[in-house]
Every structure is written in C-alpha cells, then in structure tokens.
Short mmCIF file of C-alpha atoms in Angstrom, two decimals:
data_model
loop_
_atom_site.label_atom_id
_atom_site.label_comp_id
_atom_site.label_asym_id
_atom_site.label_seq_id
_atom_site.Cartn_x
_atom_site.Cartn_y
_atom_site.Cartn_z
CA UNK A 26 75.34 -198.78 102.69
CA UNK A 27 76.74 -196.17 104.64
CA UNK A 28 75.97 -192.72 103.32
CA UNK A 29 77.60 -188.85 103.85
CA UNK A 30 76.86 -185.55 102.50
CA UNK A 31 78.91 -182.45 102.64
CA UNK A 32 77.61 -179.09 101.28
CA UNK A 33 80.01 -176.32 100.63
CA UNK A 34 78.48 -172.99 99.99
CA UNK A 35 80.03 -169.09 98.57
CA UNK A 36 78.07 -165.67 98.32
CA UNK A 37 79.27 -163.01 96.92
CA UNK A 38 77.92 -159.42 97.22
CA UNK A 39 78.43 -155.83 95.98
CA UNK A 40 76.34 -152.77 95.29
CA UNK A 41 76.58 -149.33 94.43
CA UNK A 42 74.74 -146.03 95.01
CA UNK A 43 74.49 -142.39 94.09
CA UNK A 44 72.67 -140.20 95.87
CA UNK A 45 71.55 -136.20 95.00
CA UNK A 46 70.26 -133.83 97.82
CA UNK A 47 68.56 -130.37 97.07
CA UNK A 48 67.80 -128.42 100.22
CA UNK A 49 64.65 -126.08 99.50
CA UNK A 50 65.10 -124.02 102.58
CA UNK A 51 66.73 -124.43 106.14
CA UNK A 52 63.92 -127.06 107.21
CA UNK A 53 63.13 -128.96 103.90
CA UNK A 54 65.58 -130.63 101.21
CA UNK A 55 64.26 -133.53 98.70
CA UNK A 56 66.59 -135.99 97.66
CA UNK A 57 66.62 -139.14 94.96
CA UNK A 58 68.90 -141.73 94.19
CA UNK A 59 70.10 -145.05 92.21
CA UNK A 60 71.10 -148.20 93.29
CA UNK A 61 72.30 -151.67 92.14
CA UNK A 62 72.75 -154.66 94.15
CA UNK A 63 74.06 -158.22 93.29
CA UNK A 64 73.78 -161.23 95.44
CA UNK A 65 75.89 -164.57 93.68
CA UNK A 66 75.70 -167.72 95.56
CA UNK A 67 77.06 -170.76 94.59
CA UNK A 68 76.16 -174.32 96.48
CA UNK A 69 77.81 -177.82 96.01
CA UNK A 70 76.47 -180.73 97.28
CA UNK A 71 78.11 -184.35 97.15
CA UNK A 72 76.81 -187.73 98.09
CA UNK A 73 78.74 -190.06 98.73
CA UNK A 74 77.99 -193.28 100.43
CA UNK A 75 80.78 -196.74 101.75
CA UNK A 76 78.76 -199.97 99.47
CA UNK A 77 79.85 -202.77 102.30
CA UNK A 78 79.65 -205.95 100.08
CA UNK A 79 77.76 -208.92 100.71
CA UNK A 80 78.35 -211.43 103.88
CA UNK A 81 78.33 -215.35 103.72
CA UNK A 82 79.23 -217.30 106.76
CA UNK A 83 80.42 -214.35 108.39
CA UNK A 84 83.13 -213.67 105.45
CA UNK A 85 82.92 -210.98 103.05
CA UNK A 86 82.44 -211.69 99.19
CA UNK A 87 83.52 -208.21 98.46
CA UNK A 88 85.70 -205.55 98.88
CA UNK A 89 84.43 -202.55 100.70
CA UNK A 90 83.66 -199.50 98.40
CA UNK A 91 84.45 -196.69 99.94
CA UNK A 92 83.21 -192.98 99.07
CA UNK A 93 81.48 -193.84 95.90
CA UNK A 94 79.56 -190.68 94.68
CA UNK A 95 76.09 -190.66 94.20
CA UNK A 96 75.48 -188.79 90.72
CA UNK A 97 71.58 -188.43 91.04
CA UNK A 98 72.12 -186.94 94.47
CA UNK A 99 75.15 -184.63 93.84
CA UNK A 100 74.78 -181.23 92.51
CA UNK A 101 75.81 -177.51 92.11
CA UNK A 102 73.54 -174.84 92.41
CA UNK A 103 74.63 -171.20 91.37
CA UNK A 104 71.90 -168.13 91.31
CA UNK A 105 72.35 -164.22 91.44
CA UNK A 106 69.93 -161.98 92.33
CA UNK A 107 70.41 -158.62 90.82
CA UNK A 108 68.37 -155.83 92.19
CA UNK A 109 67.98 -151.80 90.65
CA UNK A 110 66.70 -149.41 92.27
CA UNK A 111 65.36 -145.40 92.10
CA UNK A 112 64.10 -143.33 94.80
CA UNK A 113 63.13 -139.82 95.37
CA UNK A 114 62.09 -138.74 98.97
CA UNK A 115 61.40 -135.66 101.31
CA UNK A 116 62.30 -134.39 104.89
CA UNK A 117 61.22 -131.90 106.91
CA UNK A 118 62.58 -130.93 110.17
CA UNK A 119 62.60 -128.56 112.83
CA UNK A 120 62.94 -128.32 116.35
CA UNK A 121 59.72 -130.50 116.97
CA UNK A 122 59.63 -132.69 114.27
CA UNK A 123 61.48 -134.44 111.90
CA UNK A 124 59.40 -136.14 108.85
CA UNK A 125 60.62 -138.52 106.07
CA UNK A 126 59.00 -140.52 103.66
CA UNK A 127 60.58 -141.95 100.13
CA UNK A 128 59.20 -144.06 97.45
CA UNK A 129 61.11 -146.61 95.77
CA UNK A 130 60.77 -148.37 92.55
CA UNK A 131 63.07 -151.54 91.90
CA UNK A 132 63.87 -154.35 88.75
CA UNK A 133 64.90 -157.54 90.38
CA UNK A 134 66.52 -160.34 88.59
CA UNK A 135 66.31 -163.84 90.20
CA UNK A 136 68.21 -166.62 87.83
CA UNK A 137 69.66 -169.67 88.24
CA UNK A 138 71.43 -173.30 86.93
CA UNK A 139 71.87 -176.18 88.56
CA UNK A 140 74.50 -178.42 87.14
CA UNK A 141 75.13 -182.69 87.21
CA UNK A 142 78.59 -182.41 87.53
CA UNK A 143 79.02 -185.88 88.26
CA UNK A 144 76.49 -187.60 86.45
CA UNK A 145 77.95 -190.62 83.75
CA UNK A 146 74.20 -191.15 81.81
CA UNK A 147 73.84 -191.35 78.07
CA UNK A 148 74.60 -188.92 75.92
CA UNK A 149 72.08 -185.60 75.82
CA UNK A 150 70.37 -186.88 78.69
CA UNK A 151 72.51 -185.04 81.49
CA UNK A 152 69.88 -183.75 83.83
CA UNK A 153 70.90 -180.32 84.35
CA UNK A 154 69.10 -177.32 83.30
CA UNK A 155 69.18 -173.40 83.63
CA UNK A 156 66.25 -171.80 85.14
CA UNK A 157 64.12 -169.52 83.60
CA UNK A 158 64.78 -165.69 84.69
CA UNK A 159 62.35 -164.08 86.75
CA UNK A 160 61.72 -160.56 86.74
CA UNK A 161 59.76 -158.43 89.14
CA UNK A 162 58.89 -154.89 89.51
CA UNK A 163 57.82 -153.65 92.97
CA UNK A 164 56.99 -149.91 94.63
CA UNK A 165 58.08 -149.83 97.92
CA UNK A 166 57.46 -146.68 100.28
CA UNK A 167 59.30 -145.69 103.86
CA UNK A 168 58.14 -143.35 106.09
CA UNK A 169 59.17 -141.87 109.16
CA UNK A 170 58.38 -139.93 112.14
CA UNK A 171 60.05 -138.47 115.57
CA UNK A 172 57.95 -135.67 117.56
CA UNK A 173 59.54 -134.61 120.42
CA UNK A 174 56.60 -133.40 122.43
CA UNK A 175 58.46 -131.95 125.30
CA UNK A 176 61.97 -132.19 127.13
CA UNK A 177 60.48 -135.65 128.42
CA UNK A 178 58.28 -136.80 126.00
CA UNK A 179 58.75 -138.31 122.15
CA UNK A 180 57.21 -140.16 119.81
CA UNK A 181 59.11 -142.34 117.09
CA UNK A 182 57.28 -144.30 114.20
CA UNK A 183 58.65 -146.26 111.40
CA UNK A 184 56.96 -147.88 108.36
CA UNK A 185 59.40 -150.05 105.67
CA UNK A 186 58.86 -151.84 102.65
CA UNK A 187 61.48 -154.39 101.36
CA UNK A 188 61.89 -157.33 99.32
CA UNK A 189 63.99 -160.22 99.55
CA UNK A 190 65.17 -163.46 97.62
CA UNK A 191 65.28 -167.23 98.18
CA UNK A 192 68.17 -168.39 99.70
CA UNK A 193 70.66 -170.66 97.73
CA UNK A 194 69.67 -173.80 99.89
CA UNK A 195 66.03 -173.10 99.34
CA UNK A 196 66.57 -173.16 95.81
CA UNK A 197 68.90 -176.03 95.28
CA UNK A 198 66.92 -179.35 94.21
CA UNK A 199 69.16 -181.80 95.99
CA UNK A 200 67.36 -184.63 97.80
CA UNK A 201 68.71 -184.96 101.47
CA UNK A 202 67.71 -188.25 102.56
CA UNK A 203 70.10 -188.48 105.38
CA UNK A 204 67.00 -189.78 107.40
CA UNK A 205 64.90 -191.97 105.51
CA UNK A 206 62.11 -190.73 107.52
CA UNK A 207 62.60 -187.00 107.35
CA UNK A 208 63.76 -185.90 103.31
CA UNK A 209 63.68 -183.07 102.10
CA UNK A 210 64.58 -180.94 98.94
CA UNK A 211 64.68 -177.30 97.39
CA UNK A 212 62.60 -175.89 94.92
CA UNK A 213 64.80 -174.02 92.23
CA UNK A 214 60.80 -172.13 91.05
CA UNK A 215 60.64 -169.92 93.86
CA UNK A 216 60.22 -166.34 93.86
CA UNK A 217 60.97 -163.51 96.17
CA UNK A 218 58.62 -162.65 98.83
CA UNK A 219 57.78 -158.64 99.61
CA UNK A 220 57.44 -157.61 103.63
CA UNK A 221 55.92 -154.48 105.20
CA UNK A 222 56.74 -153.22 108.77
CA UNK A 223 55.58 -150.79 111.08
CA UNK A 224 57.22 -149.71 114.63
CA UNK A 225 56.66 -147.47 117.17
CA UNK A 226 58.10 -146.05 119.98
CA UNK A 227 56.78 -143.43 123.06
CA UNK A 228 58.92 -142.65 125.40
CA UNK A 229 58.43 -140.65 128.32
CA UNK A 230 61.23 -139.14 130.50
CA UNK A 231 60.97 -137.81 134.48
CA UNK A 232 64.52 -136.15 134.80
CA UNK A 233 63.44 -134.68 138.17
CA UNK A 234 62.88 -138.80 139.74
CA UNK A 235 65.47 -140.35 137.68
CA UNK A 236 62.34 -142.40 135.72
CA UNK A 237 61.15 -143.61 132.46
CA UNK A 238 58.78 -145.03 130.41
CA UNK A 239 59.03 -146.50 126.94
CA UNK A 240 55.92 -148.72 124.88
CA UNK A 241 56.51 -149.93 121.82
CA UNK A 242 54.14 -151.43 119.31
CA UNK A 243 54.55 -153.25 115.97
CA UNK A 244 54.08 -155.77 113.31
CA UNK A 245 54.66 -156.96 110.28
CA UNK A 246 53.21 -158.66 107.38
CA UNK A 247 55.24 -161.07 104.31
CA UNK A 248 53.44 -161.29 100.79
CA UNK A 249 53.78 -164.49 99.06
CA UNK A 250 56.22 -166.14 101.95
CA UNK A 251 57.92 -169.18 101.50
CA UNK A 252 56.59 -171.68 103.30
CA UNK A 253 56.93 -175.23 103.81
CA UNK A 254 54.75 -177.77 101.63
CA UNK A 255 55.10 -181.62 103.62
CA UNK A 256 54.26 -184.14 101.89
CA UNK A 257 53.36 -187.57 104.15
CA UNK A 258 53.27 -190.95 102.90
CA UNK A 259 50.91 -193.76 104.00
CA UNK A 260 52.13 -196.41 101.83
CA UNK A 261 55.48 -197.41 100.39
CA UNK A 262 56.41 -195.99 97.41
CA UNK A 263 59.12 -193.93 95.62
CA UNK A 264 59.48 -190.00 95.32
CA UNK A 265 58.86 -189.79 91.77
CA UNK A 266 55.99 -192.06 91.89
CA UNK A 267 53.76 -189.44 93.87
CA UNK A 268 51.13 -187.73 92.16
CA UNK A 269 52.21 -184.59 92.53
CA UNK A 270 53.93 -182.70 89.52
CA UNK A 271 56.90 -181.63 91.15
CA UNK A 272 58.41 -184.65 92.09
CA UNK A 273 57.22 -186.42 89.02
CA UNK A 274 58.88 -183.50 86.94
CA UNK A 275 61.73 -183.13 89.17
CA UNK A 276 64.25 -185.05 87.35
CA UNK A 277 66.44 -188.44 88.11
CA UNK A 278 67.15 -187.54 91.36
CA UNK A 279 63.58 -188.29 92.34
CA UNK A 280 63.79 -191.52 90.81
CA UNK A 281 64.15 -194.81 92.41
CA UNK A 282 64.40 -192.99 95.85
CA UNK A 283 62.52 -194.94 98.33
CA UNK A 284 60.08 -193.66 100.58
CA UNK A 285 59.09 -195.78 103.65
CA UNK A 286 55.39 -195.75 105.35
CA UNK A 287 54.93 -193.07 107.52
CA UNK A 288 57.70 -190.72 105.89
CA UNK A 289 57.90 -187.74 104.78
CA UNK A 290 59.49 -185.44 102.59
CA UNK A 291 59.36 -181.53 102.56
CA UNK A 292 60.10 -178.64 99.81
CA UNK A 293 59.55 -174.96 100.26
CA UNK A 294 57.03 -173.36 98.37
CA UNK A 295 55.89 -169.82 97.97
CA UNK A 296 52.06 -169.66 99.75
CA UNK A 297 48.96 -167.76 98.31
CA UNK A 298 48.58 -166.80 102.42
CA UNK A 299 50.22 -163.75 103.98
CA UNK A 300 52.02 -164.40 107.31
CA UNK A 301 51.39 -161.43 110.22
CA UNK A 302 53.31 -160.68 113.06
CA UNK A 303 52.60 -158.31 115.82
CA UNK A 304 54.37 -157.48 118.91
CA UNK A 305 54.55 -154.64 121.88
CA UNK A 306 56.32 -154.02 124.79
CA UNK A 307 56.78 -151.54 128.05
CA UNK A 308 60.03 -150.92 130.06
CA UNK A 309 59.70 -148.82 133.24
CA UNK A 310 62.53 -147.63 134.86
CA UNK A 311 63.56 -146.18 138.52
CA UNK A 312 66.42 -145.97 140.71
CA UNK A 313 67.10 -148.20 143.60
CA UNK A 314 68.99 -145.55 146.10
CA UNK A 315 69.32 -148.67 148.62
CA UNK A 316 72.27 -150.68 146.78
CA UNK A 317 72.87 -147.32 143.89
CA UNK A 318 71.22 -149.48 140.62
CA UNK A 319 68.56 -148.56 138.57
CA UNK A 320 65.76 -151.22 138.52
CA UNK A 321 63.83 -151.72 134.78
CA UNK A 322 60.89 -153.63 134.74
CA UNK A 323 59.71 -155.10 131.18
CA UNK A 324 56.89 -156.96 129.50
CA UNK A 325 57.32 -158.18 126.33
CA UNK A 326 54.39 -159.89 124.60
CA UNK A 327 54.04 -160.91 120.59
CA UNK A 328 51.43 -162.56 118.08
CA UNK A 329 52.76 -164.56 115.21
CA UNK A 330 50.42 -166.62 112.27
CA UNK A 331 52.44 -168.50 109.89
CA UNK A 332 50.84 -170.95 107.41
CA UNK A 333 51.91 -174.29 105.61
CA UNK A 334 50.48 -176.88 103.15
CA UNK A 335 50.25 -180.64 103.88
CA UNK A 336 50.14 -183.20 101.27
CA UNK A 337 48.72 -186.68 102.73
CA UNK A 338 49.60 -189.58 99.92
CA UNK A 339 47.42 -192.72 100.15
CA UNK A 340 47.00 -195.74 97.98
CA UNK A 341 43.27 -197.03 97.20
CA UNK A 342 42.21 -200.91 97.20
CA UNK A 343 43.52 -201.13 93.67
CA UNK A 344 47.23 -199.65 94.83
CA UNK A 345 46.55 -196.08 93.16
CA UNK A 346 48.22 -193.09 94.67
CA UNK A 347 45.92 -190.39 95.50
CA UNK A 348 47.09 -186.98 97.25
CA UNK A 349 44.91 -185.10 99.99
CA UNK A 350 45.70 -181.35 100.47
CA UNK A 351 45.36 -179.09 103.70
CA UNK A 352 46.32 -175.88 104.30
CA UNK A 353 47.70 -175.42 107.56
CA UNK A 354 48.00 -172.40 109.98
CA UNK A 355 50.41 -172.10 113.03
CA UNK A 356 49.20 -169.61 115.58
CA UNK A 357 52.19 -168.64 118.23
CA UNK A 358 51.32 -166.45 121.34
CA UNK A 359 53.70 -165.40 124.26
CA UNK A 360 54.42 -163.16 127.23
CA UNK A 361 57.51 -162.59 128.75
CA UNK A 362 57.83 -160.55 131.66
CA UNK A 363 61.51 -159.73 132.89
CA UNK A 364 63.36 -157.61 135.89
CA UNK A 365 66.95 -156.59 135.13
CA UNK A 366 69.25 -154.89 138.20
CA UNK A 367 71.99 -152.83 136.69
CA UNK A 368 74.74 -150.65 139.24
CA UNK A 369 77.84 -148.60 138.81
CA UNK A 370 78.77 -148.34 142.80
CA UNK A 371 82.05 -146.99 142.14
CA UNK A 372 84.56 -146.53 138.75
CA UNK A 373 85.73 -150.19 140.08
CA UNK A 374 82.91 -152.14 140.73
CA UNK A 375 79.57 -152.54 138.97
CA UNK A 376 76.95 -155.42 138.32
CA UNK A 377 74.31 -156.60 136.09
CA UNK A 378 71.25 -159.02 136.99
CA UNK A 379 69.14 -159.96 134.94
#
C-alpha cells in the first residue's frame, strides 16, 4: 500500500474596536475601550493511499487501485475563536516620565466540529461530532514605563498579559501515520493557554565619544501550555487498544491502526506545569576611526524550562496493557556572544560584518 496525505488549511480574521479618551489635565488623560475579535479556521485532511494487488509468479492478480480514500483517516476540522474585550487605563506623562498601565477583562469563545465527510458506515453511526463550547473569562493587566534620566540615560520597562488559542492543527483529531514509527494526532479538548511578560531596557548614551550601552532583561511565563503528551509502545498493539481514555474514546479512526514495537504516537495536551523563560542581553557600542565603522559588541544569553508527559505502554506475562506515566522537564541554556562591523565610508560605499 502506498499512502499520501494532503492538508489544505483557511483562517479567517476580523475585529473591531472603539476607543474613548478623557484628558484630565495637560499630563494625565484615562481612556477605556471595547473590542471583538474572531479567528475561523477551517482544516481538511485526506488520505488517500495506491492498494497494489497481490503478486503470483511475478504477475499481478489485480488491478492497481489508485487514490482510494481512507474514510477513518480523512477529516475536516472547522473552529472559531471569538474573543470580547473591555479596558479602561491611565497615562501620565511629562518631560521625565511617561507611565501607563490598563486592565483588561475578556469572554473568549473556543468551539469547534469536526466532520467525516467521507465516511460510507451504517446509518447514525457517522463519527463526527461538534465540540462542546468553552468559555473563559480572564483579567489581564499592561503596564508600562520610560524614565528618561538624563540626555544620555533611560530606562524602558514593559509588563503584558495575553491569551491565546489552539491552533487548528492542534485541534484536529486526524491520525498522521505517514511514519509508522512516529504518529501523531490532535486533540480537539484543548483550551487556551494565558502568558505573562516582562521586558526591560537601560540604555545609556556618551554623545561626547560616539558610545553606548544598552542591557536588557526579561522573561516570561505560559499558564496551562500545551504541551506534548508521547505515548511509547513496547509491544505490538493497536491505537485504540491502549489503556488510555483518549485513544480508546477517540473514535474509528483509532481503530484497527497498527502500532509497531518501539513506536510511538504523540497528541498535544494542555499541562498542569507552567513553562518560564528568561533572557538578557548587553550591546556596547564605539566607533572605529581607523576604517570610519562603528564596532557593537553583544552578549546574548537565555534560560528556557519547558515540560512534557510520557506515556510508556507495556504488556504483562498474561498480554495485559498497562501504561507508566512521567512527567518530563526540558531545561535549555545558551550564550551567544557576537561582533558586528557596520561603515558608511562615503554616500557610495558602505559595509556590514557580522
């Protein structure tokens, strides 16, 4: 059998907002608004697969099939995420300083259906099915603030809340078993996941040498990210044969679908875990009179923890599955120093090394 799989996939996006502003005197206005966003994505994936016939005597006993869909593996996925919003905020700024913060409370709407649109079963048993709707109500603050200290010296820091959706592919529960050792599938009961950020920024200014200076530190943290869930098999058995509810509740896709020793098969999976990142960085930068180009030397450096859950399927003496799970947590470091050469010698030549 020789199998294909195409996926075509639309999104569609508009949104809307009105905003009011009420200045209380030359250095302080409030201001509050409404918006609405909607995010409609619609996913098809087909299976097809070429059924060669059998051989006998190097002759074959039938006709090639060509392009034959796969019903159980060939699906359309459509979800919209519909977001409202209000917000009231305040700024303050002056010569010095210039102050924001806003608050933010937001309805969002995350609903889907995933539809069979090939499938040739008995009556009332077509497998597809429209997700429940999932609501959620979340508060999410920005703040911000630039001091300028001095004609060469500022400080700029930024805090963010936001929220964001599953994507369409994440969602869609559609078996690719391209590689029989590698599967994988969506998970149409995600949620959304909330993340918080923080930058900032000094920056320091010699206009007298031609220098600067500029650190910046930050990081971020994810609420209830989606993660990855792998599921490895030690024995031979078929997806919905593993003792683990969602592939045993997942439908006729699942069934039948072989799963070799030593493969695996992966979903995505919102994790009780938070993920963190943090990074920071300094630039210093001179001029380099000798070949007219200014010199900037950087070092870049970041901290990232991301976690996962593994799901190690076994079969005991009498042949019954049993399913081991372990958290897992990913710890990525690095450092990454750099030198970058930039000139203007004249309006007709100039370079760039990096």
């Amino acid at each position: 059998v020789d199998q294909n799989a195409t996926n075509e996939t639309n999104n569609y996006n508009y949104g809307a907002d009105v905003t009011w502003t009420e200045p209380i005197n030359e250095n302080m206005q409030l201001t509050a608004s409404l918006n609405m966003r909607n995010n409609h994505s619609e996913s098809e994936r087909v299976t097809t697969y070429d059924q060669m016939g059998d051989m006998m005597n190097g002759r074959r006993l039938d006709p090639i099939v060509r392009d034959s869909i796969d019903a159980n593996l060939s699906n359309t996925f459509i979800s919209d995420y519909k977001t409202q919003g209000a917000n009231v905020g305040y700024r303050f700024h002056n010569d010095k300083l210039n102050v924001m913060a806003r608050m933010e409370l937001q309805r969002a709407d995350l609903s889907g259906r995933q539809t069979y649109d090939y499938y040739r079963g008995a009556p009332g048993s077509d497998p597809s099915y429209v997700i429940d709707s999932k609501i959620y109500y979340n508060v999410m603050p920005m703040a911000m603030f630039e001091w300028t200290v001095n004609s060469g010296n500022s400080l700029n820091i930024f805090y963010r809340s936001s929220s964001s959706a599953p994507g369409i592919n994440q969602l869609q529960q559609s078996v690719n078993n391209t590689n029989p050792l590698a599967l994988s599938t969506g998970n149409p009961d995600l949620g959304q996941q909330q993340s918080h950020n923080i930058n900032a920024r000094f920056i320091h200014s010699n206009m007298e040498k031609a220098t600067n200076l500029q650190f910046h530190l930050g990081g971020g943290m994810v609420n209830n990210p989606i993660g990855t869930v792998t599921t490895i098999v030690n024995t031979r058995t078929t997806v919905d044969a593993l003792p683990i509810a969602f592939y045993q509740q997942g439908g006729d896709q699942f069934k039948g679908l072989e799963l070799v020793r030593g493969a695996q098969i992966t979903r995505p999976m919102n994790l009780s875990d938070n993920t963190y990142n943090l990074f920071a960085g300094l630039t210093y930068g001179l001029p380099f009179d000798l070949i007219m180009s200014n010199v900037n030397i950087n070092l870049d450096g970041g901290y990232n923890v991301y976690t996962g859950v593994q799901e190690v399927v076994t079969a005991d003496e009498n042949g019954k599955l049993k399913c081991d799970e372990l958290k897992t947590k990913s710890i990525s470091r690095s450092i990454a120093p750099g030198l970058e050469i930039t000139s203007n010698i004249s309006q007709n030549l100039d370079f760039s090394l990096h």
